[in-house]
CSV table of C-alpha atoms in Angstrom, one decimal:
chain,number,residue,atom,x,y,z
A,281,MET,CA,0.0,0.0,0.0
A,282,LEU,CA,1.3,3.4,-1.0
A,283,VAL,CA,2.2,5.6,2.1
A,284,VAL,CA,1.5,9.3,1.6
A,285,LEU,CA,2.6,12.0,4.0
A,286,MET,CA,0.0,14.8,3.8
A,287,PHE,CA,0.4,18.5,4.5
A,288,GLY,CA,-3.1,19.6,5.5
A,289,LEU,CA,-5.3,21.9,3.5
A,290,GLY,CA,-4.1,25.5,3.3
A,291,CYS,CA,-6.1,28.4,2.0
A,292,THR,CA,-4.4,30.9,-0.3
A,293,GLY,CA,-5.0,34.6,-0.5
A,294,PRO,CA,-8.1,36.1,1.1
A,295,CYS,CA,-9.9,33.0,2.4
A,296,PHE,CA,-13.6,33.3,1.7
A,297,ALA,CA,-14.3,29.7,2.8
A,298,SER,CA,-15.2,28.8,6.4
A,299,SER,CA,-13.0,26.6,8.5
A,300,LYS,CA,-15.9,24.1,8.6
A,301,ALA,CA,-15.9,23.9,4.7
A,302,LEU,CA,-12.1,23.5,4.6
A,303,THR,CA,-12.2,20.8,7.2
A,304,ARG,CA,-14.9,18.9,5.3
A,305,LEU,CA,-12.9,19.2,2.0
A,306,GLU,CA,-9.7,17.9,3.7
A,307,ALA,CA,-11.7,14.9,5.0
A,308,LYS,CA,-12.9,14.2,1.4
A,309,VAL,CA,-9.4,14.2,0.2
A,310,VAL,CA,-8.3,11.8,2.9
A,311,ALA,CA,-11.3,9.5,2.1
A,312,ALA,CA,-10.5,9.5,-1.6
A,313,MET,CA,-6.8,8.6,-0.9
A,314,GLN,CA,-7.9,5.8,1.3
A,315,GLU,CA,-10.2,4.5,-1.4
A,316,ALA,CA,-7.3,4.6,-3.8
A,317,ARG,CA,-5.4,2.3,-1.3
A,318,MET,CA,-3.2,5.0,0.1
A,319,THR,CA,-2.1,5.1,3.7
A,320,VAL,CA,-2.3,8.7,4.8
A,321,ARG,CA,0.0,10.1,7.5
A,322,PRO,CA,-0.1,13.7,8.7
A,323,ALA,CA,3.1,15.7,8.2
A,324,PRO,CA,5.0,16.5,11.4
A,325,ILE,CA,3.7,19.8,13.0
A,326,GLU,CA,7.2,21.3,12.8
A,327,ALA,CA,7.7,20.3,9.1
A,328,LEU,CA,8.2,23.1,6.6
A,329,ARG,CA,5.4,23.1,4.0
A,330,PRO,CA,7.1,22.2,0.7
A,331,THR,CA,4.9,24.5,-1.4
A,332,GLU,CA,6.0,27.5,0.6
A,333,SER,CA,9.7,26.9,1.4
A,334,ALA,CA,11.3,27.6,-2.0
A,335,PRO,CA,10.8,27.4,-5.8
A,336,LEU,CA,9.3,24.0,-6.7
A,337,THR,CA,12.4,23.1,-8.7
A,338,ALA,CA,14.8,23.6,-5.8
A,339,ARG,CA,13.3,21.7,-3.0
A,340,GLY,CA,15.3,18.5,-3.2
A,341,ASN,CA,13.9,15.1,-2.7
A,342,VAL,CA,11.0,15.9,-0.4
A,343,ALA,CA,9.6,12.3,-0.1
A,344,ASP,CA,13.2,11.0,0.5
A,345,ARG,CA,13.5,13.4,3.4
A,346,TYR,CA,10.5,11.9,5.2
A,347,GLY,CA,11.2,8.3,4.2
A,348,VAL,CA,7.9,7.8,2.3
A,349,GLU,CA,7.0,7.1,-1.3
A,350,ARG,CA,4.8,10.2,-1.8
A,351,VAL,CA,4.2,13.6,-0.1
A,352,VAL,CA,1.3,15.8,-1.0
A,353,ALA,CA,0.4,19.4,0.0
A,354,LEU,CA,-3.2,20.6,-0.3
A,355,ASP,CA,-4.0,24.2,-1.1
A,356,TYR,CA,-7.4,25.7,-1.8
A,357,GLU,CA,-7.6,28.9,-3.9
A,358,PRO,CA,-11.1,30.3,-3.0
A,359,ARG,CA,-11.0,33.2,-5.5
A,360,ARG,CA,-11.0,30.7,-8.4
A,361,ASN,CA,-12.5,27.8,-6.6
A,362,LEU,CA,-9.5,25.5,-7.3
A,363,LEU,CA,-8.0,22.7,-5.2
A,364,TRP,CA,-4.3,22.2,-5.8
A,365,LEU,CA,-2.6,18.9,-4.9
A,366,THR,CA,1.2,19.2,-5.2
A,367,TRP,CA,2.8,15.7,-5.2
A,368,PHE,CA,6.4,14.8,-4.4
A,369,THR,CA,7.6,11.3,-5.0
A,370,ARG,CA,10.7,9.4,-3.9
A,371,GLY,CA,13.8,10.0,-6.0
A,372,VAL,CA,12.4,13.0,-7.8
A,373,PRO,CA,13.8,16.5,-7.0
A,374,GLY,CA,11.1,19.1,-6.7
A,375,ALA,CA,7.4,18.6,-7.5
A,376,TRP,CA,6.6,15.4,-9.4
A,377,ARG,CA,3.0,16.3,-10.3
A,378,VAL,CA,0.7,19.2,-9.7
A,379,SER,CA,-3.1,18.5,-9.8
A,380,LYS,CA,-5.4,21.4,-10.4
A,381,ILE,CA,-9.0,20.5,-9.5
A,382,PRO,CA,-12.0,22.8,-10.3
A,383,CYS,CA,-14.5,23.0,-7.4
A,384,SER,CA,-17.7,24.8,-6.5
A,385,ARG,CA,-18.6,26.3,-3.1
A,386,GLN,CA,-22.1,26.3,-1.7
A,387,GLY,CA,-22.4,27.5,1.9
A,388,GLU,CA,-20.4,25.1,4.1
A,389,ARG,CA,-19.7,22.7,1.3
A,390,ILE,CA,-17.0,22.6,-1.3
A,391,GLU,CA,-17.5,20.1,-4.1
A,392,CYS,CA,-14.8,18.9,-6.4
A,393,PRO,CA,-16.3,16.3,-8.8
A,394,ASP,CA,-13.0,15.2,-10.3
A,395,LEU,CA,-11.2,14.7,-6.9
A,396,ALA,CA,-11.5,10.9,-6.7
A,397,SER,CA,-10.4,10.2,-10.3
A,398,ILE,CA,-7.4,12.5,-10.1
A,399,ILE,CA,-6.3,11.0,-6.8
A,400,ARG,CA,-6.6,7.5,-8.3
A,401,ARG,CA,-4.4,8.5,-11.2
A,402,ALA,CA,-1.7,9.9,-8.7
A,403,ALA,CA,-1.9,6.6,-6.8
A,404,MET,CA,-0.8,4.6,-9.8
A,405,PRO,CA,2.8,3.4,-9.9
A,406,ARG,CA,5.2,5.4,-11.9
A,407,GLN,CA,6.2,4.0,-15.3
A,408,ALA,CA,9.8,3.7,-16.4
A,409,SER,CA,9.3,6.7,-18.8
A,410,GLU,CA,8.6,8.9,-15.7
A,411,VAL,CA,11.9,8.2,-14.0
A,412,ASP,CA,14.0,11.4,-13.8
A,413,VAL,CA,17.4,9.9,-14.9
A,414,VAL,CA,18.9,13.3,-15.8
A,415,GLY,CA,18.0,14.7,-12.4
A,416,ALA,CA,19.6,11.7,-10.7
A,417,LEU,CA,22.8,12.2,-12.7
A,418,ARG,CA,22.9,15.9,-11.8
A,419,ALA,CA,22.4,15.0,-8.2
A,420,VAL,CA,25.3,12.5,-8.2
A,421,GLU,CA,27.7,14.8,-10.2
A,422,PRO,CA,29.4,16.3,-7.2
A,423,ARG,CA,30.2,12.9,-5.8
A,424,ILE,CA,31.7,11.9,-9.2
A,425,ASP,CA,33.7,15.1,-9.3
A,426,ARG,CA,35.1,14.2,-5.8
A,427,CYS,CA,36.1,10.8,-7.0
A,428,VAL,CA,37.9,12.3,-10.0
A,429,ALA,CA,39.5,15.0,-8.0
A,430,ALA,CA,41.0,12.5,-5.5
A,431,VAL,CA,42.6,10.6,-8.4
A,432,ARG,CA,44.0,13.8,-9.9
A,433,ARG,CA,45.8,14.5,-6.7
A,434,ARG,CA,47.7,11.2,-7.0
A,435,PRO,CA,51.2,11.1,-8.7
A,436,GLN,CA,51.0,11.0,-12.4
A,437,VAL,CA,52.7,7.6,-12.6
A,438,VAL,CA,49.7,5.9,-10.9
A,439,ARG,CA,47.0,7.8,-12.8
A,440,ARG,CA,45.2,6.7,-16.0
A,441,SER,CA,44.2,9.3,-18.6
A,442,GLU,CA,41.7,7.3,-20.7
A,443,THR,CA,37.9,7.8,-20.5
A,444,VAL,CA,36.1,5.6,-18.0
A,445,VAL,CA,32.8,4.2,-19.1
A,446,LEU,CA,30.1,3.1,-16.6
A,447,ASP,CA,27.4,0.6,-17.7
A,448,LEU,CA,24.5,1.2,-15.3
A,449,ILE,CA,21.2,-0.6,-14.5
A,450,ILE,CA,18.3,1.1,-12.8
A,451,GLU,CA,16.2,-1.6,-11.1
A,452,PRO,CA,12.4,-1.2,-10.8
A,453,SER,CA,13.0,-0.8,-7.0
A,454,GLY,CA,14.6,2.5,-7.9
A,455,ARG,CA,18.1,1.5,-6.9
A,456,TRP,CA,21.1,1.8,-9.3
A,457,ARG,CA,23.6,-0.9,-10.0
A,458,VAL,CA,27.0,-0.7,-11.8
A,459,ALA,CA,27.0,-3.6,-14.3
A,460,ASP,CA,30.5,-2.9,-15.7
A,461,ILE,CA,33.3,-0.4,-15.6
A,462,ALA,CA,35.7,-0.1,-18.5
A,463,PRO,CA,38.6,-0.2,-19.0
A,464,ARG,CA,38.8,-3.3,-16.9
A,465,PRO,CA,41.8,-2.2,-14.7
A,466,VAL,CA,39.9,0.8,-13.6
A,467,ALA,CA,37.1,-1.3,-12.1
A,468,GLN,CA,39.3,-2.5,-9.2
A,469,SER,CA,41.2,0.8,-8.8
A,470,VAL,CA,40.5,3.5,-6.2
A,471,LEU,CA,38.6,5.5,-8.9
A,472,GLY,CA,36.5,2.5,-9.9
A,473,ARG,CA,35.5,1.7,-6.3
A,474,CYS,CA,34.7,5.4,-5.7
A,475,LEU,CA,32.5,5.7,-8.8
A,476,ARG,CA,30.7,2.4,-8.0
A,477,ALA,CA,29.9,3.6,-4.5
A,478,ALA,CA,28.7,7.0,-5.8
A,479,MET,CA,26.3,5.5,-8.4
A,480,GLU,CA,25.0,2.6,-6.3
A,481,GLY,CA,23.9,5.2,-3.6
A,482,LEU,CA,21.3,6.5,-6.0
A,483,ASP,CA,17.6,5.8,-5.6
A,484,VAL,CA,15.0,7.2,-8.0
A,485,GLY,CA,12.0,5.5,-6.4
A,486,ARG,CA,9.9,2.5,-7.5
A,487,PHE,CA,8.5,2.2,-11.0
A,488,GLU,CA,6.8,-0.4,-13.1
A,489,GLY,CA,8.4,-2.0,-16.1
A,490,GLU,CA,11.7,-3.5,-17.1
A,491,PRO,CA,15.0,-2.3,-15.6
A,492,LEU,CA,16.6,0.7,-17.4
A,493,SER,CA,20.1,0.6,-18.7
A,494,LEU,CA,22.4,3.4,-19.7
A,495,ARG,CA,26.1,4.1,-20.3
A,496,ILE,CA,27.9,7.3,-19.2
A,497,PRO,CA,31.5,8.4,-19.7
A,498,VAL,CA,33.7,9.8,-17.0
A,499,TYR,CA,36.7,11.9,-17.8
A,500,PRO,CA,39.5,11.5,-15.2
């Protein structure tokens, strides 16, 4: 069952909706998530709301930070009667998906007809095509640079100058595996061991489908 850490419903701008209406709407969201086989946990009281802390593209791996598969923040925009669900998923820096749901307000009730179907869609497992491989490589780049820098500090007689090629496998679990390092002597060297540790520390979160394979060059 998918575990979702939820930041409760916030109301943006001048809030024309009553607290009772907002409480009922939040309860409807939780019920829809439970129907979609999500286990909902409230975010810690002291946790910084991810939709307010920084630009969405610069918030790091929010779900990783809390040790869950998904994080969602709820925001109601009363002026336009829109419910926003900002989703964060394991292994993805920044927001993974933003759901904008049209609603209508009648007294103490806020109705969002598409709520259940949109939440069911967000509950579906990611496909291999949704894995952010480029983002993961950018995240690991500083560790690769440190591996290379350590080798460059060594005497020239023990260094190798040829390009190193890493053959990588991304398993459906989200974990990365180094299938091969070429040239062969580098695989057992200090550089090879450092690169292997850097790459195999990556986790892009679970997805459905076959393992992904890629090859990347490293220039010592």
